[in-house]
CSV table of C-alpha atoms in Angstrom, one decimal:
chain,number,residue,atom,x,y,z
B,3,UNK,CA,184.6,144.6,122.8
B,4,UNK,CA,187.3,146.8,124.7
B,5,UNK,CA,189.8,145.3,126.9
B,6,UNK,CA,191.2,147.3,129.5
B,7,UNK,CA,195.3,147.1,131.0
B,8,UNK,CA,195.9,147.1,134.5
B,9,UNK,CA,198.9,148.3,135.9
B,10,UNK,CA,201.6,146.0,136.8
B,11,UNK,CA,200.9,147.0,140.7
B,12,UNK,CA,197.5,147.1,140.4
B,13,UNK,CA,197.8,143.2,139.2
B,14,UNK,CA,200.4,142.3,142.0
B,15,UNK,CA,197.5,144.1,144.6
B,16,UNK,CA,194.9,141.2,143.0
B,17,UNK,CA,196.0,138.2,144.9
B,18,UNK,CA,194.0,135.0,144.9
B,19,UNK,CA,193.3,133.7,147.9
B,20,UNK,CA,192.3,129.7,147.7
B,21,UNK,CA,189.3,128.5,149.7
B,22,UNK,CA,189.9,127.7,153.4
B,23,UNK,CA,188.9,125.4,155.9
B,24,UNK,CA,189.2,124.8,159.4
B,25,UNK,CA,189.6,121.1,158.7
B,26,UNK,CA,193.2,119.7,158.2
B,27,UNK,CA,194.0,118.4,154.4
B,28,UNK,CA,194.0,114.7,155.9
B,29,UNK,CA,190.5,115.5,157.8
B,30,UNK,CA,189.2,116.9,154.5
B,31,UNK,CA,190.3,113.9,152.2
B,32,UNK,CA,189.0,111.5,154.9
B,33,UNK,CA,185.6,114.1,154.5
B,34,UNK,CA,184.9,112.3,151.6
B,35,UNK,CA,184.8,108.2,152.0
B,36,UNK,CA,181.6,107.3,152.7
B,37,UNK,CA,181.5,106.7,156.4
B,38,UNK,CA,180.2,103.1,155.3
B,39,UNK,CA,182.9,102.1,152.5
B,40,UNK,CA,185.6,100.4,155.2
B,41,UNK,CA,183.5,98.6,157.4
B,42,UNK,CA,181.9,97.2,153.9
B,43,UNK,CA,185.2,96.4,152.3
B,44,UNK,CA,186.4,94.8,155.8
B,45,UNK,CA,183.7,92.5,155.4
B,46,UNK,CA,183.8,91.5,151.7
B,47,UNK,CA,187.7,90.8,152.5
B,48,UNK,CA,186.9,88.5,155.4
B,49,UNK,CA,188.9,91.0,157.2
B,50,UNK,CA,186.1,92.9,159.8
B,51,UNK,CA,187.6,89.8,162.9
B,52,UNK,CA,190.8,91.2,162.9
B,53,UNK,CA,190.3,94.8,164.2
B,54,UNK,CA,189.5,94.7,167.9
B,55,UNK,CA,192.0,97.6,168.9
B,56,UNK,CA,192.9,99.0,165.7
B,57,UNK,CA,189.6,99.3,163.7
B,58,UNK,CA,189.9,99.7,159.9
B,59,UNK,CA,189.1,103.2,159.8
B,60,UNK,CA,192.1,104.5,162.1
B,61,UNK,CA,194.1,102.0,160.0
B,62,UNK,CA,193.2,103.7,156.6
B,63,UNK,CA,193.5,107.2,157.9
B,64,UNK,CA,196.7,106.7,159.0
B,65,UNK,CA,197.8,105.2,155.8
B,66,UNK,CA,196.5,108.2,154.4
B,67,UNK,CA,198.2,110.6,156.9
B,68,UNK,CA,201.8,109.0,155.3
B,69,UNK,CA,201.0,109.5,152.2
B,70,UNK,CA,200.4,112.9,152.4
B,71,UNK,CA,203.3,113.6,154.0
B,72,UNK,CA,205.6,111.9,152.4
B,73,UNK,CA,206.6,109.8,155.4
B,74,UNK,CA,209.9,107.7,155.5
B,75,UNK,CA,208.5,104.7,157.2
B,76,UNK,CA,206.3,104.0,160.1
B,77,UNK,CA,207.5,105.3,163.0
B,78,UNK,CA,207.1,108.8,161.1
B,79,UNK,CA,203.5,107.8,160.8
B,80,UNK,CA,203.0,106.7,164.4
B,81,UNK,CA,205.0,109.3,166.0
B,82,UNK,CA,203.3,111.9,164.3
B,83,UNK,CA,199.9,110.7,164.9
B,84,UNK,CA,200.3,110.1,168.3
B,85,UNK,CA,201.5,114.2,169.0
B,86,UNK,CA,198.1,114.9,166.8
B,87,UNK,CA,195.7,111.9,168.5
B,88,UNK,CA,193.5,114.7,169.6
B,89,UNK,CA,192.7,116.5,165.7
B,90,UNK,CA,192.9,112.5,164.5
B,91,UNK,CA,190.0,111.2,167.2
B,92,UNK,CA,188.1,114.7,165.6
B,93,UNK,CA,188.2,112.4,162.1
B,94,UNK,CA,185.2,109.8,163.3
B,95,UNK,CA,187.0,108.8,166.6
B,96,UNK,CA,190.2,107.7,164.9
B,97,UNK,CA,193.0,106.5,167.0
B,98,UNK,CA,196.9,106.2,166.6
B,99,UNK,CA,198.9,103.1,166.6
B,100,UNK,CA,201.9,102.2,167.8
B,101,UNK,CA,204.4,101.0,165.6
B,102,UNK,CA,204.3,97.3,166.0
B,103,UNK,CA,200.7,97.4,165.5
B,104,UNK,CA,200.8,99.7,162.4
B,105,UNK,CA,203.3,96.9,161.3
B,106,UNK,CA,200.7,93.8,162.4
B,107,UNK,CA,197.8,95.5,160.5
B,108,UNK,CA,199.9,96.1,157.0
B,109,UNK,CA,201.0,92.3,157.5
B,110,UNK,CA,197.7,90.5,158.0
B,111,UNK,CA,195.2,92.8,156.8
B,112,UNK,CA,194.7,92.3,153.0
B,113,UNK,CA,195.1,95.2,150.4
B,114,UNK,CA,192.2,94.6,148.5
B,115,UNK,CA,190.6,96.5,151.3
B,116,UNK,CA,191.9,99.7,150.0
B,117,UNK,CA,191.1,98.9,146.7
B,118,UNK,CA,187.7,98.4,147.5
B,119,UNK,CA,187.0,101.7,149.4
B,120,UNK,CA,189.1,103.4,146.7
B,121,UNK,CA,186.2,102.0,144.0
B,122,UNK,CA,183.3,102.7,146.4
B,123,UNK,CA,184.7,106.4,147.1
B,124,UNK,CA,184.9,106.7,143.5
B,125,UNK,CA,181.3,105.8,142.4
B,126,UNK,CA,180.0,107.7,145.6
B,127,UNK,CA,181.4,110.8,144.3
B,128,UNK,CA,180.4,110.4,140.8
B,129,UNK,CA,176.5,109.6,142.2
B,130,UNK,CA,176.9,113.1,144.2
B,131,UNK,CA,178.4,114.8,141.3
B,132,UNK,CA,178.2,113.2,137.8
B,133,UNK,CA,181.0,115.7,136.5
B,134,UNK,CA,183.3,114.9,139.3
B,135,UNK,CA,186.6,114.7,137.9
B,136,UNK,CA,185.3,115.1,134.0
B,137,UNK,CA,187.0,117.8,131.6
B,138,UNK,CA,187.3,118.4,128.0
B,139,UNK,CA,189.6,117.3,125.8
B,140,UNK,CA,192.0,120.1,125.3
B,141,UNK,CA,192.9,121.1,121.0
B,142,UNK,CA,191.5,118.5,118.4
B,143,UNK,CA,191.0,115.9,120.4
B,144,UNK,CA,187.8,118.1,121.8
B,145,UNK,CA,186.1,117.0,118.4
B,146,UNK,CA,186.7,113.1,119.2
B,147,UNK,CA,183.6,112.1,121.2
B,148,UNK,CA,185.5,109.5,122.6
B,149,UNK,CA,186.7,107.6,125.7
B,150,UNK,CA,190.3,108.0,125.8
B,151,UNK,CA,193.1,105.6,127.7
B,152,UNK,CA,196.7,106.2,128.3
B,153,UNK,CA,198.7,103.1,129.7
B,154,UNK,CA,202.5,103.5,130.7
B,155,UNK,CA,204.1,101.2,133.4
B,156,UNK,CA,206.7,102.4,136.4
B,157,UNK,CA,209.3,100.6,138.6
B,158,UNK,CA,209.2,101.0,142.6
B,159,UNK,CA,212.2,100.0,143.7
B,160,UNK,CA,211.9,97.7,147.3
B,161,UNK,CA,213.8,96.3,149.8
B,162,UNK,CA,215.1,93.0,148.2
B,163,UNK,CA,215.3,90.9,151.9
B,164,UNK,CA,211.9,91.8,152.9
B,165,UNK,CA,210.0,90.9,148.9
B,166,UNK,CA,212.3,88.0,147.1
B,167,UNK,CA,209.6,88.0,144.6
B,168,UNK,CA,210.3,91.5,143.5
B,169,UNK,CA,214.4,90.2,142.5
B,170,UNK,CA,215.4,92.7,140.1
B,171,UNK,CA,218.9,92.6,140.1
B,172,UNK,CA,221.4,90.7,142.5
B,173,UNK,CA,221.5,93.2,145.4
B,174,UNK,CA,218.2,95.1,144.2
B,175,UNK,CA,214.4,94.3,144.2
B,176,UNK,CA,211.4,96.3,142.1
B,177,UNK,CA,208.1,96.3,141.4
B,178,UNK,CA,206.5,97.4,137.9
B,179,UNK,CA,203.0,99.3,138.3
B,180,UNK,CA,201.2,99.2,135.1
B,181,UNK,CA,198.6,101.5,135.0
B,182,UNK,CA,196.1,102.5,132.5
B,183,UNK,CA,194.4,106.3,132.7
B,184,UNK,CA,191.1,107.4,131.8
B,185,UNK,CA,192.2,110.9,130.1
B,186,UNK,CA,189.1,112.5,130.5
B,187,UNK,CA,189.0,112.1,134.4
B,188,UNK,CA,192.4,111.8,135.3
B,189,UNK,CA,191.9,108.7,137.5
B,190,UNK,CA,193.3,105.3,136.9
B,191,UNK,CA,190.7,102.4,135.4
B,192,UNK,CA,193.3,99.4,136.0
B,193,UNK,CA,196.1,99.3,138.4
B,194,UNK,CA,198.5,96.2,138.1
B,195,UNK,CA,201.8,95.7,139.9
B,196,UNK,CA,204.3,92.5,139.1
B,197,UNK,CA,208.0,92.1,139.4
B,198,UNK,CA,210.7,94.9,137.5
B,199,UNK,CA,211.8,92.3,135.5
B,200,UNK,CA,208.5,91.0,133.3
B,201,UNK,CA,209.1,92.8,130.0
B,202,UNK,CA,205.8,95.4,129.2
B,203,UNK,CA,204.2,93.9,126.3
B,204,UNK,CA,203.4,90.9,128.5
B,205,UNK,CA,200.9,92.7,130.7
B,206,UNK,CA,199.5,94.8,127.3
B,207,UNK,CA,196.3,92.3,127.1
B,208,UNK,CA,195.2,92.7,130.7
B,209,UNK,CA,196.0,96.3,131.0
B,210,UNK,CA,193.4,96.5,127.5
B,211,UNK,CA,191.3,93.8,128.4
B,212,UNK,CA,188.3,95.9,129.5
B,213,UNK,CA,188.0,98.3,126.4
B,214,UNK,CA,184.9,98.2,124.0
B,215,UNK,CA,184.5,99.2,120.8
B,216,UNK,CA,185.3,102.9,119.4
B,217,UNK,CA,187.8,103.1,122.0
B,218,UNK,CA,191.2,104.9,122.4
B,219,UNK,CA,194.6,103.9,123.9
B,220,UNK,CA,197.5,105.1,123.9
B,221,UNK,CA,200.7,103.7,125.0
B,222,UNK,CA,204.5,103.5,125.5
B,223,UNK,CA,206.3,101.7,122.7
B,224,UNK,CA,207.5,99.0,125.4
B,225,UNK,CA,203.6,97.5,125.0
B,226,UNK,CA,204.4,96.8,121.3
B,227,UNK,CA,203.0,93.4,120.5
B,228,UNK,CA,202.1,92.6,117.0
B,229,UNK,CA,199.7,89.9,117.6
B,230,UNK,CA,197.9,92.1,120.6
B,231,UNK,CA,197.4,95.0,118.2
B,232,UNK,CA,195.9,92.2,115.8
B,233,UNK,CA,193.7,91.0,118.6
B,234,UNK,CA,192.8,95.5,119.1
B,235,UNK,CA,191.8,95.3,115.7
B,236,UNK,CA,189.5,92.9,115.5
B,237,UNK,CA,187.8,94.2,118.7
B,238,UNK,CA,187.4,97.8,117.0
B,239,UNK,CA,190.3,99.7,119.5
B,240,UNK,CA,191.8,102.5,118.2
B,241,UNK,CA,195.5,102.4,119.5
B,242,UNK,CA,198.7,104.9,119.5
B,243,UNK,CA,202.2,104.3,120.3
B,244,UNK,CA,205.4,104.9,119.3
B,245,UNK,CA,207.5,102.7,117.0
B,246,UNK,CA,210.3,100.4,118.4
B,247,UNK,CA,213.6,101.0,116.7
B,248,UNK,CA,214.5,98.3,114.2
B,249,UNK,CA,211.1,97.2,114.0
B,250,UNK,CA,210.3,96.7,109.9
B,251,UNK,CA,207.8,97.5,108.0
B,252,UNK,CA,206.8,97.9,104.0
B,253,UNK,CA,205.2,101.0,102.9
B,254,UNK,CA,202.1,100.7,100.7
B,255,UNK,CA,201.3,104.5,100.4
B,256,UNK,CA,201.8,107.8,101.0
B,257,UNK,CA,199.6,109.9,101.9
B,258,UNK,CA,200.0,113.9,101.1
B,259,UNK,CA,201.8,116.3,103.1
B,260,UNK,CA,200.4,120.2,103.4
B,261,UNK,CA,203.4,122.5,102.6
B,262,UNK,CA,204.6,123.9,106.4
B,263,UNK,CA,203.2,121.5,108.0
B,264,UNK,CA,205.5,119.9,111.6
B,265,UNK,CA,204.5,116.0,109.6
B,266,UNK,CA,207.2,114.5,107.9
B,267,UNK,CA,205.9,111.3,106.8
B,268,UNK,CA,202.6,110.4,106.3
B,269,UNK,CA,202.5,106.3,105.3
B,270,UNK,CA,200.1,103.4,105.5
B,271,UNK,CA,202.4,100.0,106.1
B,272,UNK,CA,202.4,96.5,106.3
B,273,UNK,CA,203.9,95.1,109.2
B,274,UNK,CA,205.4,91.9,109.8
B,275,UNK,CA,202.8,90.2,111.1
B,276,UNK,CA,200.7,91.1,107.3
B,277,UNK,CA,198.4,93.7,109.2
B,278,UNK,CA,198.1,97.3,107.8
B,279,UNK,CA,199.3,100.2,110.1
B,280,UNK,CA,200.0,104.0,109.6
B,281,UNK,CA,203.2,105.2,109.7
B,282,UNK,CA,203.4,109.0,111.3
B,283,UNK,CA,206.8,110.8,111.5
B,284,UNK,CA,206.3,114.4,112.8
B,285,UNK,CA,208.4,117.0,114.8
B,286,UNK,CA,207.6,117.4,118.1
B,287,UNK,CA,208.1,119.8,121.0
B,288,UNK,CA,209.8,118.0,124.4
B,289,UNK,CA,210.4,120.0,127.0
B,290,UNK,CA,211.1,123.2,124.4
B,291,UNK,CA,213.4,121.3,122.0
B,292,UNK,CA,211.8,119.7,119.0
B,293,UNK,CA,212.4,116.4,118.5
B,294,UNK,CA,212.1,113.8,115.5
B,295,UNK,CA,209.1,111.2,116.7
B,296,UNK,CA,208.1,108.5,114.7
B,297,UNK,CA,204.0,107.5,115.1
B,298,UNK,CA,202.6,104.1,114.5
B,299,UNK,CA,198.1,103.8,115.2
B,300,UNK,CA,195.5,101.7,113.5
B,301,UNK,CA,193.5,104.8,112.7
B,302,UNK,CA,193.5,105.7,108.8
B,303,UNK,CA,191.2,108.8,108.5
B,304,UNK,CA,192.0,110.7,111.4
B,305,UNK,CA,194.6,113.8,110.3
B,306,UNK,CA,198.5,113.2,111.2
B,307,UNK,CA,198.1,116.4,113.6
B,308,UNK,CA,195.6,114.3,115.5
B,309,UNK,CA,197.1,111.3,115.7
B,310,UNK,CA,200.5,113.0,117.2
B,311,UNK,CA,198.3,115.1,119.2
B,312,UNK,CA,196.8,112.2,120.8
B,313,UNK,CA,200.2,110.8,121.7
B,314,UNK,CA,201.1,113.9,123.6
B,315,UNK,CA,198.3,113.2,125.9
B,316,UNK,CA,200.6,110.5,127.9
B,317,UNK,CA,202.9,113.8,128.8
């Protein structure tokens, strides 16, 4: 095998030119929802009766249309809609609202809708394409075989006078989103938002609630719960997370070390709750500097470098 060098001028010359399309990026996105999906989510809402000058459709797109470009509130959305009403009527006769019925439509129209046509877009893709959105698992975790899960939570911050039940603070209001990621497609398999203030291992047993057997998650140390990792166990879950400060536990054995290698500490523990846990402390790389990190995971055979590994999958 020979490889050959180009010049540096010769590579500046070789520019890559990305696919294009006549189609905006909105008309594209709304390209592929099943023409089908919102009328059919209208309808399992109970929703289809409240559309008669704003259908669901033009309600959607334009939702869409604000996320995309990042707009400040609605009377970016309707303003700029209404100076492009001729490329929006081009997406399946879509129309633009004024403000107060963009604002009427958010009110009374439930969001379950979305929900509904985001599942249905979903599974229409996959039927089209069964790789859509599938990749490998990058390093060792290639040799896993496995359905991997990452779960981390967020907080939105809100306007406290318009959502009381979002009080965060005495002048502020927030929501937590919880979400938990299927690694392998980058898409989200459970989506749950509740007030700032609910601590994170609360919402640990829904947020793993649907996983089967052989599974992986892996999740922020603010989901540690002793008794849900008990209830992980018994149901055959692998999990991964990070170990809370000041959290104790009694070391039963360690395991060996190879000379070189970025593991520090290799245990198996008992933690307070009597259930036996491994113990991983390993250096790793954040954002170039190397950090200490300390690992705890039900998993007893897989290497150290694989169970670390697997825990850099949530960055």
């Amino acid at each position: 095998m020979t490889l050959e060098f180009c010049h540096e001028a010769e590579v500046k010359k070789k520019s890559i030119n990305p696919t294009t399309s006549k189609f905006t990026v909105l008309h594209q996105v709304c390209n592929h929802i099943p023409s089908h999906a919102v009328s059919e989510a209208a309808r399992e809402q109970g929703s289809e009766d409240h559309s008669r000058t704003f259908s669901h459709w033009s309600h959607l797109v334009s939702l869409i249309h604000g996320k995309l470009t990042h707009a400040f509130g609605l009377n970016d959305i309707c303003d700029t809609l209404q100076v492009q009403s001729g490329p929006l009527s081009t997406i399946r006769g879509a129309t633009p609202p004024s403000r107060n019925t963009l604002s009427h439509a958010n009110r009374v129209r439930p969001a379950a809708i979305a929900e509904t046509v985001f599942w249905k877009t979903l599974e229409h893709l996959r039927q089209r394409s069964p790789r859509f959105g599938r990749r490998t698992f990058p390093g060792k975790l290639g040799k896993l075989k496995r359905s991997i899960h990452l779960m981390d939570s967020t907080v939105i911050e809100l306007v406290a006078q318009c959502m009381p039940w979002a009080q965060h603070r005495r002048r502020k209001a927030a929501a937590k989103c919880h979400v938990r990621l299927n690694f392998e497609t980058l898409l989200p398999s459970f989506i749950l938002v509740d007030a700032a203030r609910e601590h994170d291992s609360k919402r640990a047993r829904e947020l793993t609630a649907g996983l089967k057997s052989g599974e992986i998650v892996v999740m922020d140390r603010g989901y540690v719960d002793l008794d849900h990792f008990k209830d992980l166990d018994e149901r055959e879950v692998v999990w991964v997370t990070r170990i809370k400060e000041g959290m104790k536990c009694e070391v039963m054995e360690e395991r060996e070390i190879k000379a070189g290698s970025k593991v520090l500490e290799d245990h198996w523990v008992k933690l307070s709750n009597g259930e036996m846990a491994r113990r991983i402390k390993a250096l790793v790389v954040v954002d170039g500097t190397e950090r200490e990190m300390t690992f705890l995971t039900n998993q007893m055979e897989w290497s150290a470098a694989t169970v670390v590994e697997l825990y850099r999958c949530r960055w």
